[in-house]
């Protein structure tokens, strides 16, 4: 006796056998519906949801395998039990491959049928549980290495899910070290293209001629030293994803060629005349402000609109200090395992110093700082003494080669010229300004009115600065 009443579709062209089985199954408490052909069975499957379909392999001139495959494709939650009077080992294997859970040989004994029903439903339940587990794990598939609790990053994760399978180009913007390459890989890994290649090209690392050859390939004799044909990255990424980093460095001539391939997905190899077509998903990244480059005439407006269909702007690490402890813990465990060092954690003072620091090099710099601390640390508990001077502000003079960012008693702070190279004055002052406001907020228990009075600015100015510097996240009060 089965454990509960089931809805069963019985498919057999032998009316006498079908009626006998139907009466017996109904006697066990099951709801049974009969069909004699492929058409009537498919119609029944469309009309009603069944727990189980018991199907003969020979339905007059029709093939039961077709019905099994149809059920597996369109009604995967219906378990399939096959019965036939012409069973061979090969038939059983073929039936299971088609989607059946078990095969019984006619004439079917009642106890054998009952056991077959139980076994088919048990296997179906296991398959459903495995699928549910796979879907649960897939929620973070491709995002495993992107650690964040920040609401800005949560929104970005939603965008990744929404655009993963879109054909449109995606532009990822953000400062160096914010993880643009990881986001591009996450998009690829969460798309239907995940089984194909992810190809990355650093556009800023190659001169124009070599970049063209790298992207589009070349034919033998295209230039001196080109002794054989070469397949370009666009072709290598056919069916997959091509990630073009530092796209803002592309020359005007290269921009024209990129515009054409992004519009038509067609190109010619360097020195060749044959037109190649590809199905490559293109993701681009830059730390430049392309809108300003368009205004300055150094980046084509039509290319900008082509690549900027979906823009993912990554926040800097200083805008999400609440993620610092999470990232530090991750890097600490990684580096400790790699270096075979037994390290427990950073103490509270060291963690506070890291959360207060502006991190001009973002997550990449944080990883390097943690690695340095693990390698040079003198015990399992890392302290502020294990952090470099630029993070703690200790032992940094205000002489030549440094710019004083804040000079409060007991908390000297400095920025090296290397940290501000290539930045505007406003960008260079963001880190020190953020630290001063954060310290004032903490000193005033996050009372904004008192903080504004302490800093001698009006409240509106303080609110705008907090929003711009990422200090409006309420979780900072408990970090």
Short mmCIF file of C-alpha atoms in Angstrom, two decimals:
data_model
loop_
_atom_site.label_atom_id
_atom_site.label_comp_id
_atom_site.label_asym_id
_atom_site.label_seq_id
_atom_site.Cartn_x
_atom_site.Cartn_y
_atom_site.Cartn_z
CA UNK A 1 0.00 0.00 0.00
CA UNK A 2 1.40 3.39 -0.94
CA UNK A 3 1.77 5.97 1.80
CA UNK A 4 -0.78 8.44 0.37
CA UNK A 5 -3.35 8.89 -2.37
CA UNK A 6 -1.85 9.84 -5.73
CA UNK A 7 -3.10 11.23 -9.02
CA UNK A 8 -2.10 8.74 -11.72
CA UNK A 9 -2.31 8.85 -15.52
CA UNK A 10 -2.52 5.32 -16.95
CA UNK A 11 -1.58 5.14 -20.65
CA UNK A 12 -2.22 1.79 -22.39
CA UNK A 13 -4.04 0.82 -25.60
CA UNK A 14 -5.11 -2.53 -24.10
CA UNK A 15 -8.53 -1.54 -22.72
CA UNK A 16 -9.08 -4.72 -20.68
CA UNK A 17 -5.68 -4.47 -18.94
CA UNK A 18 -6.09 -0.73 -18.47
CA UNK A 19 -9.54 -1.11 -16.89
CA UNK A 20 -8.30 -3.86 -14.58
CA UNK A 21 -5.31 -1.79 -13.40
CA UNK A 22 -7.47 1.30 -12.99
CA UNK A 23 -9.93 -0.50 -10.72
CA UNK A 24 -7.11 -1.99 -8.65
CA UNK A 25 -5.34 1.38 -8.25
CA UNK A 26 -8.63 3.09 -7.32
CA UNK A 27 -9.15 0.38 -4.73
CA UNK A 28 -5.90 1.51 -3.14
CA UNK A 29 -7.32 5.04 -2.86
CA UNK A 30 -5.60 6.61 -5.90
CA UNK A 31 -7.20 8.95 -8.42
CA UNK A 32 -6.71 7.36 -11.85
CA UNK A 33 -7.30 8.73 -15.36
CA UNK A 34 -6.83 6.55 -18.44
CA UNK A 35 -5.58 7.39 -21.94
CA UNK A 36 -5.17 5.12 -24.98
CA UNK A 37 -3.03 7.24 -27.34
CA UNK A 38 -0.30 9.86 -27.41
CA UNK A 39 -2.77 12.63 -28.22
CA UNK A 40 -5.16 11.79 -25.38
CA UNK A 41 -2.25 11.34 -22.94
CA UNK A 42 -0.75 14.74 -23.84
CA UNK A 43 -4.18 16.36 -23.54
CA UNK A 44 -4.60 14.82 -20.07
CA UNK A 45 -1.15 16.06 -18.99
CA UNK A 46 -2.09 19.56 -20.11
CA UNK A 47 -5.46 19.44 -18.33
CA UNK A 48 -4.27 18.12 -14.99
CA UNK A 49 -1.17 17.75 -12.83
CA UNK A 50 -0.30 14.10 -12.12
CA UNK A 51 1.99 12.63 -9.49
CA UNK A 52 2.69 9.60 -11.69
CA UNK A 53 2.26 8.43 -15.28
CA UNK A 54 2.26 4.67 -15.96
CA UNK A 55 2.94 4.25 -19.66
CA UNK A 56 3.19 1.33 -22.08
CA UNK A 57 5.97 1.57 -24.67
CA UNK A 58 3.78 0.33 -27.52
CA UNK A 59 0.55 2.25 -28.13
CA UNK A 60 -0.74 0.73 -31.37
CA UNK A 61 1.40 2.28 -34.11
CA UNK A 62 2.69 5.00 -31.75
CA UNK A 63 5.92 5.05 -29.73
CA UNK A 64 5.70 5.43 -25.95
CA UNK A 65 9.21 6.90 -25.86
CA UNK A 66 7.85 10.05 -27.47
CA UNK A 67 5.37 10.45 -24.61
CA UNK A 68 8.09 9.89 -21.99
CA UNK A 69 10.29 12.59 -23.54
CA UNK A 70 7.31 14.94 -23.83
CA UNK A 71 6.49 14.46 -20.14
CA UNK A 72 10.09 14.99 -19.06
CA UNK A 73 10.31 18.24 -21.03
CA UNK A 74 6.91 19.79 -20.32
CA UNK A 75 5.83 18.08 -17.05
CA UNK A 76 9.07 17.33 -15.16
CA UNK A 77 7.30 16.97 -11.80
CA UNK A 78 5.35 13.93 -13.02
CA UNK A 79 7.17 10.68 -12.26
CA UNK A 80 7.13 8.12 -15.11
CA UNK A 81 6.84 4.36 -14.66
CA UNK A 82 7.16 2.27 -17.84
CA UNK A 83 5.62 -1.14 -18.48
CA UNK A 84 6.05 -3.31 -21.56
CA UNK A 85 5.65 -6.88 -22.69
CA UNK A 86 8.84 -6.71 -24.75
CA UNK A 87 11.47 -5.74 -22.18
CA UNK A 88 15.18 -6.19 -22.84
CA UNK A 89 18.16 -4.70 -20.95
CA UNK A 90 18.60 -2.26 -23.82
CA UNK A 91 14.95 -1.20 -23.59
CA UNK A 92 15.30 -0.52 -19.86
CA UNK A 93 18.39 1.64 -20.37
CA UNK A 94 16.72 3.56 -23.19
CA UNK A 95 13.59 4.15 -21.08
CA UNK A 96 15.60 5.54 -18.16
CA UNK A 97 17.57 7.80 -20.50
CA UNK A 98 14.29 9.08 -21.94
CA UNK A 99 13.10 10.09 -18.45
CA UNK A 100 11.47 7.04 -16.84
CA UNK A 101 12.26 6.13 -13.24
CA UNK A 102 11.64 2.39 -13.61
CA UNK A 103 10.48 -0.31 -16.06
CA UNK A 104 8.14 -3.24 -15.32
CA UNK A 105 7.50 -6.28 -17.52
CA UNK A 106 3.98 -7.42 -18.40
CA UNK A 107 2.08 -9.19 -17.02
CA UNK A 108 2.52 -6.93 -14.00
CA UNK A 109 2.08 -8.45 -10.52
CA UNK A 110 0.14 -6.25 -8.08
CA UNK A 111 2.86 -6.20 -5.43
CA UNK A 112 5.49 -5.46 -8.09
CA UNK A 113 3.45 -2.55 -9.43
CA UNK A 114 2.91 -1.16 -5.93
CA UNK A 115 6.66 -1.36 -5.23
CA UNK A 116 7.43 0.26 -8.59
CA UNK A 117 5.09 3.16 -7.78
CA UNK A 118 6.75 3.70 -4.40
CA UNK A 119 10.23 3.56 -5.95
CA UNK A 120 9.39 5.95 -8.80
CA UNK A 121 7.91 8.53 -6.42
CA UNK A 122 10.86 8.20 -4.04
CA UNK A 123 13.35 8.82 -6.85
CA UNK A 124 11.27 11.75 -8.12
CA UNK A 125 11.28 13.35 -4.66
CA UNK A 126 15.05 12.97 -4.42
CA UNK A 127 15.46 14.57 -7.86
CA UNK A 128 13.19 17.47 -6.84
CA UNK A 129 15.14 18.00 -3.62
CA UNK A 130 18.41 18.03 -5.55
CA UNK A 131 17.00 20.56 -8.00
CA UNK A 132 15.81 22.79 -5.14
CA UNK A 133 19.27 22.60 -3.57
CA UNK A 134 20.91 23.40 -6.91
CA UNK A 135 18.69 26.45 -7.33
CA UNK A 136 19.49 27.58 -3.80
CA UNK A 137 23.22 27.28 -4.42
CA UNK A 138 22.83 28.99 -7.79
CA UNK A 139 21.56 32.14 -6.07
CA UNK A 140 25.19 32.95 -5.24
CA UNK A 141 26.78 31.21 -8.21
CA UNK A 142 29.37 33.50 -9.72
CA UNK A 143 29.21 35.87 -6.73
CA UNK A 144 31.13 33.69 -4.27
CA UNK A 145 34.21 35.91 -4.29
CA UNK A 146 32.35 39.23 -4.09
CA UNK A 147 31.88 39.89 -0.41
CA UNK A 148 29.66 42.75 0.72
CA UNK A 149 26.80 43.66 3.01
CA UNK A 150 26.57 47.20 1.61
CA UNK A 151 23.20 48.18 0.16
CA UNK A 152 24.90 49.63 -2.95
CA UNK A 153 26.49 46.26 -3.70
CA UNK A 154 23.20 44.46 -3.01
CA UNK A 155 21.61 46.58 -5.74
CA UNK A 156 24.49 45.70 -8.06
CA UNK A 157 23.91 41.99 -7.40
CA UNK A 158 20.28 42.49 -8.48
CA UNK A 159 21.43 44.23 -11.66
CA UNK A 160 23.80 41.33 -12.41
CA UNK A 161 20.88 38.89 -12.21
CA UNK A 162 18.72 41.06 -14.45
CA UNK A 163 21.29 41.56 -17.22
CA UNK A 164 23.20 38.25 -17.08
CA UNK A 165 21.54 36.84 -20.20
CA UNK A 166 20.98 40.12 -22.06
CA UNK A 167 22.94 40.68 -25.28
CA UNK A 168 23.39 44.40 -24.57
CA UNK A 169 26.86 45.75 -23.78
CA UNK A 170 27.62 46.51 -20.14
CA UNK A 171 29.94 49.24 -18.92
CA UNK A 172 31.47 48.76 -15.46
CA UNK A 173 32.92 51.91 -13.93
CA UNK A 174 34.82 52.47 -10.73
CA UNK A 175 38.19 53.29 -9.27
CA UNK A 176 41.16 50.95 -9.60
CA UNK A 177 40.93 48.03 -7.24
CA UNK A 178 37.14 48.03 -6.79
CA UNK A 179 36.70 44.64 -8.49
CA UNK A 180 35.52 45.44 -12.02
CA UNK A 181 37.00 42.21 -13.40
CA UNK A 182 35.27 40.15 -10.69
CA UNK A 183 31.92 41.74 -11.53
CA UNK A 184 32.44 40.95 -15.22
CA UNK A 185 33.21 37.31 -14.36
CA UNK A 186 30.14 37.16 -12.12
CA UNK A 187 27.92 38.33 -15.00
CA UNK A 188 29.44 35.67 -17.25
CA UNK A 189 29.12 32.90 -14.64
CA UNK A 190 25.45 33.68 -14.04
CA UNK A 191 24.58 33.70 -17.75
CA UNK A 192 23.76 30.89 -20.16
CA UNK A 193 27.21 31.50 -21.66
CA UNK A 194 28.97 30.22 -18.52
CA UNK A 195 30.07 26.97 -20.21
CA UNK A 196 31.90 28.94 -22.91
CA UNK A 197 35.03 31.08 -22.69
CA UNK A 198 35.52 34.24 -20.64
CA UNK A 199 38.26 36.22 -22.37
CA UNK A 200 39.85 39.29 -20.79
CA UNK A 201 41.86 41.99 -22.58
CA UNK A 202 43.64 44.89 -20.86
CA UNK A 203 43.33 47.53 -23.58
CA UNK A 204 45.68 49.99 -21.86
CA UNK A 205 48.56 47.51 -21.81
CA UNK A 206 48.96 47.27 -25.61
CA UNK A 207 49.84 49.75 -28.37
CA UNK A 208 47.22 50.27 -31.05
CA UNK A 209 48.55 47.83 -33.68
CA UNK A 210 49.05 45.02 -31.20
CA UNK A 211 45.64 45.68 -29.65
CA UNK A 212 43.96 45.35 -33.04
CA UNK A 213 45.78 42.08 -33.65
CA UNK A 214 44.88 40.90 -30.15
CA UNK A 215 41.18 41.65 -30.59
CA UNK A 216 40.59 40.74 -34.23
CA UNK A 217 43.52 38.46 -35.07
CA UNK A 218 45.74 38.76 -38.14
CA UNK A 219 46.67 36.88 -41.28
CA UNK A 220 50.18 35.81 -42.13
CA UNK A 221 52.22 38.73 -43.48
CA UNK A 222 49.97 41.40 -41.97
CA UNK A 223 53.05 42.99 -40.44
CA UNK A 224 56.69 42.17 -39.84
CA UNK A 225 56.90 39.09 -37.67
CA UNK A 226 53.37 37.88 -38.44
CA UNK A 227 54.49 34.51 -39.83
CA UNK A 228 51.17 32.72 -39.41
CA UNK A 229 47.48 33.40 -38.99
CA UNK A 230 46.32 34.32 -35.49
CA UNK A 231 42.80 34.02 -34.05
CA UNK A 232 41.71 37.14 -32.15
CA UNK A 233 39.98 37.45 -28.80
CA UNK A 234 36.59 38.16 -30.37
CA UNK A 235 36.69 34.76 -32.07
CA UNK A 236 38.01 33.04 -28.94
CA UNK A 237 35.05 34.50 -27.03
CA UNK A 238 32.52 33.36 -29.66
CA UNK A 239 29.53 32.04 -27.69
CA UNK A 240 31.09 33.37 -24.49
CA UNK A 241 32.05 36.72 -22.99
CA UNK A 242 34.74 39.23 -23.94
CA UNK A 243 35.83 41.62 -21.19
CA UNK A 244 37.59 44.79 -22.40
CA UNK A 245 39.27 46.51 -19.46
CA UNK A 246 40.53 50.12 -19.58
CA UNK A 247 38.40 50.87 -22.64
CA UNK A 248 38.94 54.59 -22.07
CA UNK A 249 42.52 54.24 -23.34
CA UNK A 250 41.49 53.12 -26.84
CA UNK A 251 42.69 55.41 -29.63
CA UNK A 252 40.23 57.16 -31.99
CA UNK A 253 41.06 54.69 -34.78
CA UNK A 254 40.46 51.71 -32.50
CA UNK A 255 37.22 53.26 -31.27
CA UNK A 256 35.87 53.27 -34.85
CA UNK A 257 36.64 49.56 -35.25
CA UNK A 258 35.14 48.71 -31.89
CA UNK A 259 31.96 50.62 -32.75
CA UNK A 260 31.46 48.55 -35.88
CA UNK A 261 32.01 45.17 -34.21
CA UNK A 262 29.73 46.10 -31.29
CA UNK A 263 26.99 47.13 -33.73
CA UNK A 264 27.29 44.33 -36.29
CA UNK A 265 29.43 41.67 -34.54
CA UNK A 266 31.42 41.45 -37.73
CA UNK A 267 35.06 42.30 -38.43
CA UNK A 268 38.07 41.55 -40.62
CA UNK A 269 41.38 40.30 -39.29
CA UNK A 270 44.37 42.63 -39.50
CA UNK A 271 45.67 42.34 -43.07
CA UNK A 272 42.73 40.15 -44.14
CA UNK A 273 39.68 40.64 -46.36
CA UNK A 274 37.35 37.89 -45.12
CA UNK A 275 34.54 39.11 -42.87
CA UNK A 276 34.05 37.09 -39.68
CA UNK A 277 30.84 37.01 -37.63
CA UNK A 278 30.80 36.22 -33.90
CA UNK A 279 28.31 35.81 -31.08
CA UNK A 280 30.33 37.36 -28.26
CA UNK A 281 28.88 39.08 -25.21
CA UNK A 282 30.95 42.23 -24.59
CA UNK A 283 31.52 43.75 -21.15
CA UNK A 284 33.68 46.86 -20.86
CA UNK A 285 35.28 48.59 -17.89
CA UNK A 286 37.04 51.87 -17.17
CA UNK A 287 38.15 54.04 -14.27
CA UNK A 288 37.80 57.13 -16.47
CA UNK A 289 34.77 59.40 -16.67
CA UNK A 290 33.80 58.64 -20.27
CA UNK A 291 31.17 61.40 -20.30
CA UNK A 292 33.95 63.93 -19.66
CA UNK A 293 36.10 62.24 -22.31
CA UNK A 294 33.22 62.63 -24.79
CA UNK A 295 32.92 66.31 -23.89
CA UNK A 296 36.70 66.71 -24.33
CA UNK A 297 36.55 65.01 -27.73
CA UNK A 298 38.84 62.09 -26.79
CA UNK A 299 36.11 59.44 -26.79
CA UNK A 300 33.51 58.99 -29.53
CA UNK A 301 29.99 59.91 -28.52
CA UNK A 302 28.38 57.16 -30.63
CA UNK A 303 30.68 54.54 -29.08
CA UNK A 304 29.88 55.86 -25.61
CA UNK A 305 26.15 55.41 -26.19
CA UNK A 306 26.79 51.94 -27.64
CA UNK A 307 28.82 50.68 -24.64
CA UNK A 308 26.82 52.50 -21.96
CA UNK A 309 23.55 50.59 -22.43
CA UNK A 310 23.82 49.26 -18.87
CA UNK A 311 26.17 51.02 -16.47
CA UNK A 312 27.32 49.33 -13.26
CA UNK A 313 29.08 51.91 -11.08
CA UNK A 314 31.10 50.23 -8.33
CA UNK A 315 31.43 52.18 -5.06
CA UNK A 316 34.90 52.68 -3.63
CA UNK A 317 35.86 50.91 -0.42
CA UNK A 318 35.84 54.20 1.53
CA UNK A 319 32.15 54.52 0.61
CA UNK A 320 31.37 51.17 2.25
CA UNK A 321 33.53 50.92 5.38
CA UNK A 322 31.06 48.47 6.88
CA UNK A 323 32.47 45.89 4.44
CA UNK A 324 36.03 46.27 5.74
CA UNK A 325 35.68 43.72 8.62
CA UNK A 326 34.04 41.21 6.26
CA UNK A 327 36.80 41.57 3.66
CA UNK A 328 39.56 41.56 6.27
CA UNK A 329 38.28 38.29 7.72
CA UNK A 330 38.12 36.72 4.25
CA UNK A 331 41.63 37.83 3.26
CA UNK A 332 42.98 36.85 6.68
CA UNK A 333 41.76 33.28 6.32
CA UNK A 334 43.02 33.07 2.73
CA UNK A 335 46.50 34.42 3.44
CA UNK A 336 46.88 32.46 6.70
CA UNK A 337 46.15 29.22 4.86
CA UNK A 338 48.47 30.09 1.96
CA UNK A 339 51.34 31.14 4.24
CA UNK A 340 50.70 28.37 6.82
CA UNK A 341 50.43 30.92 9.64
CA UNK A 342 48.07 30.58 12.61
CA UNK A 343 46.44 34.02 12.82
CA UNK A 344 43.27 34.62 14.82
CA UNK A 345 42.22 38.17 13.96
CA UNK A 346 43.03 41.90 14.15
CA UNK A 347 42.35 43.62 17.47
CA UNK A 348 39.72 46.34 17.80
CA UNK A 349 42.17 49.24 17.47
CA UNK A 350 43.62 47.86 14.24
CA UNK A 351 40.17 47.22 12.79
CA UNK A 352 39.04 50.75 13.66
CA UNK A 353 42.14 52.17 11.96
CA UNK A 354 41.36 50.17 8.82
CA UNK A 355 37.75 51.33 8.79
CA UNK A 356 38.83 54.96 9.18
CA UNK A 357 41.39 54.78 6.36
CA UNK A 358 40.42 56.11 2.93
CA UNK A 359 41.82 53.15 0.90
CA UNK A 360 42.84 54.91 -2.32
CA UNK A 361 43.76 51.48 -3.73
CA UNK A 362 40.40 50.03 -2.64
CA UNK A 363 39.92 46.29 -2.10
CA UNK A 364 43.19 45.39 -3.81
CA UNK A 365 45.14 47.60 -1.39
CA UNK A 366 43.26 46.13 1.59
CA UNK A 367 44.20 42.63 0.49
CA UNK A 368 47.86 43.65 0.26
CA UNK A 369 47.76 45.25 3.71
CA UNK A 370 46.27 42.10 5.26
CA UNK A 371 48.88 39.92 3.53
CA UNK A 372 51.68 42.18 4.81
CA UNK A 373 50.31 42.03 8.36
CA UNK A 374 50.12 38.22 8.30
CA UNK A 375 53.68 37.89 6.97
CA UNK A 376 55.20 40.39 9.41
CA UNK A 377 52.92 39.80 12.42
CA UNK A 378 54.56 38.52 15.60
CA UNK A 379 51.64 36.56 17.02
CA UNK A 380 48.16 35.15 16.41
CA UNK A 381 46.55 38.50 17.33
CA UNK A 382 47.40 41.26 14.86
CA UNK A 383 47.56 44.81 16.23
CA UNK A 384 47.80 48.33 14.90
CA UNK A 385 51.60 47.93 14.99
CA UNK A 386 51.28 45.32 12.23
CA UNK A 387 49.65 47.83 9.85
CA UNK A 388 51.68 50.07 7.51
CA UNK A 389 52.18 53.76 8.46
CA UNK A 390 49.90 55.08 5.72
CA UNK A 391 46.97 53.22 7.31
CA UNK A 392 47.68 54.15 10.94
CA UNK A 393 49.18 57.62 10.35
CA UNK A 394 51.98 56.71 12.73
CA UNK A 395 55.58 57.51 11.97
CA UNK A 396 54.74 59.59 8.90
CA UNK A 397 56.45 62.96 8.79
CA UNK A 398 55.02 66.08 7.24
CA UNK A 399 58.19 66.83 5.36
CA UNK A 400 58.99 66.58 1.66
CA UNK A 401 57.01 63.87 -0.13
CA UNK A 402 53.91 63.99 2.05
CA UNK A 403 50.78 66.07 2.44
CA UNK A 404 49.21 66.46 5.86
CA UNK A 405 45.58 65.35 5.67
CA UNK A 406 44.59 65.75 9.30
CA UNK A 407 46.55 66.81 12.37
CA UNK A 408 44.56 66.17 15.48
CA UNK A 409 46.18 65.26 18.83
CA UNK A 410 46.91 61.54 19.05
CA UNK A 411 45.79 60.91 15.49
CA UNK A 412 48.24 62.28 12.95
CA UNK A 413 47.38 61.33 9.41
CA UNK A 414 49.18 61.77 6.12
CA UNK A 415 48.83 61.00 2.46
CA UNK A 416 51.88 60.20 0.35
CA UNK A 417 52.23 61.86 -3.02
CA UNK A 418 51.93 58.44 -4.59
CA UNK A 419 48.38 58.17 -3.28
CA UNK A 420 47.21 61.41 -4.88
CA UNK A 421 49.01 61.08 -8.20
CA UNK A 422 46.60 61.55 -11.09
CA UNK A 423 43.80 62.84 -8.85
CA UNK A 424 42.20 66.24 -8.73
CA UNK A 425 42.51 68.24 -5.52
CA UNK A 426 38.87 67.44 -4.70
CA UNK A 427 39.45 63.71 -5.14
CA UNK A 428 42.66 63.78 -3.11
CA UNK A 429 40.95 65.54 -0.20
CA UNK A 430 37.99 63.13 -0.06
CA UNK A 431 39.81 60.63 2.16
CA UNK A 432 41.00 63.10 4.82
CA UNK A 433 37.64 64.92 4.72
CA UNK A 434 35.81 61.66 5.30
CA UNK A 435 38.03 60.75 8.25
CA UNK A 436 37.53 64.14 9.91
CA UNK A 437 33.73 63.96 9.54
CA UNK A 438 33.63 60.33 10.71
CA UNK A 439 35.66 61.18 13.83
CA UNK A 440 33.40 64.14 14.59
CA UNK A 441 30.26 62.01 14.17
CA UNK A 442 31.60 59.40 16.56
CA UNK A 443 32.68 62.05 19.08
CA UNK A 444 29.14 63.44 19.03
CA UNK A 445 27.44 60.01 19.15
CA UNK A 446 26.22 60.49 15.58
CA UNK A 447 24.21 63.58 16.48
CA UNK A 448 24.33 65.45 13.18
CA UNK A 449 23.36 68.84 14.59
CA UNK A 450 26.17 68.70 17.17
CA UNK A 451 28.59 67.40 14.53
CA UNK A 452 27.76 70.29 12.21
CA UNK A 453 28.38 72.73 15.09
CA UNK A 454 31.70 71.04 15.93
CA UNK A 455 32.85 71.29 12.30
CA UNK A 456 31.47 74.85 11.98
CA UNK A 457 29.34 74.01 8.92
CA UNK A 458 25.57 74.06 8.45
CA UNK A 459 23.56 70.86 8.65
CA UNK A 460 22.64 70.80 4.96
CA UNK A 461 26.31 70.91 3.99
CA UNK A 462 27.04 68.09 6.44
CA UNK A 463 24.22 65.93 5.04
CA UNK A 464 25.47 66.42 1.46
CA UNK A 465 29.04 65.60 2.43
CA UNK A 466 27.94 62.48 4.34
CA UNK A 467 26.02 61.23 1.32
CA UNK A 468 28.90 61.95 -1.07
CA UNK A 469 31.46 60.27 1.18
CA UNK A 470 29.35 57.22 2.01
CA UNK A 471 28.78 58.21 5.64
CA UNK A 472 24.98 58.10 5.45
CA UNK A 473 24.85 54.33 5.96
CA UNK A 474 23.22 53.80 9.43
CA UNK A 475 25.21 50.61 9.94
CA UNK A 476 28.34 52.71 10.41
CA UNK A 477 27.05 53.67 13.86
CA UNK A 478 27.47 50.07 14.96
CA UNK A 479 30.64 49.22 13.04
#
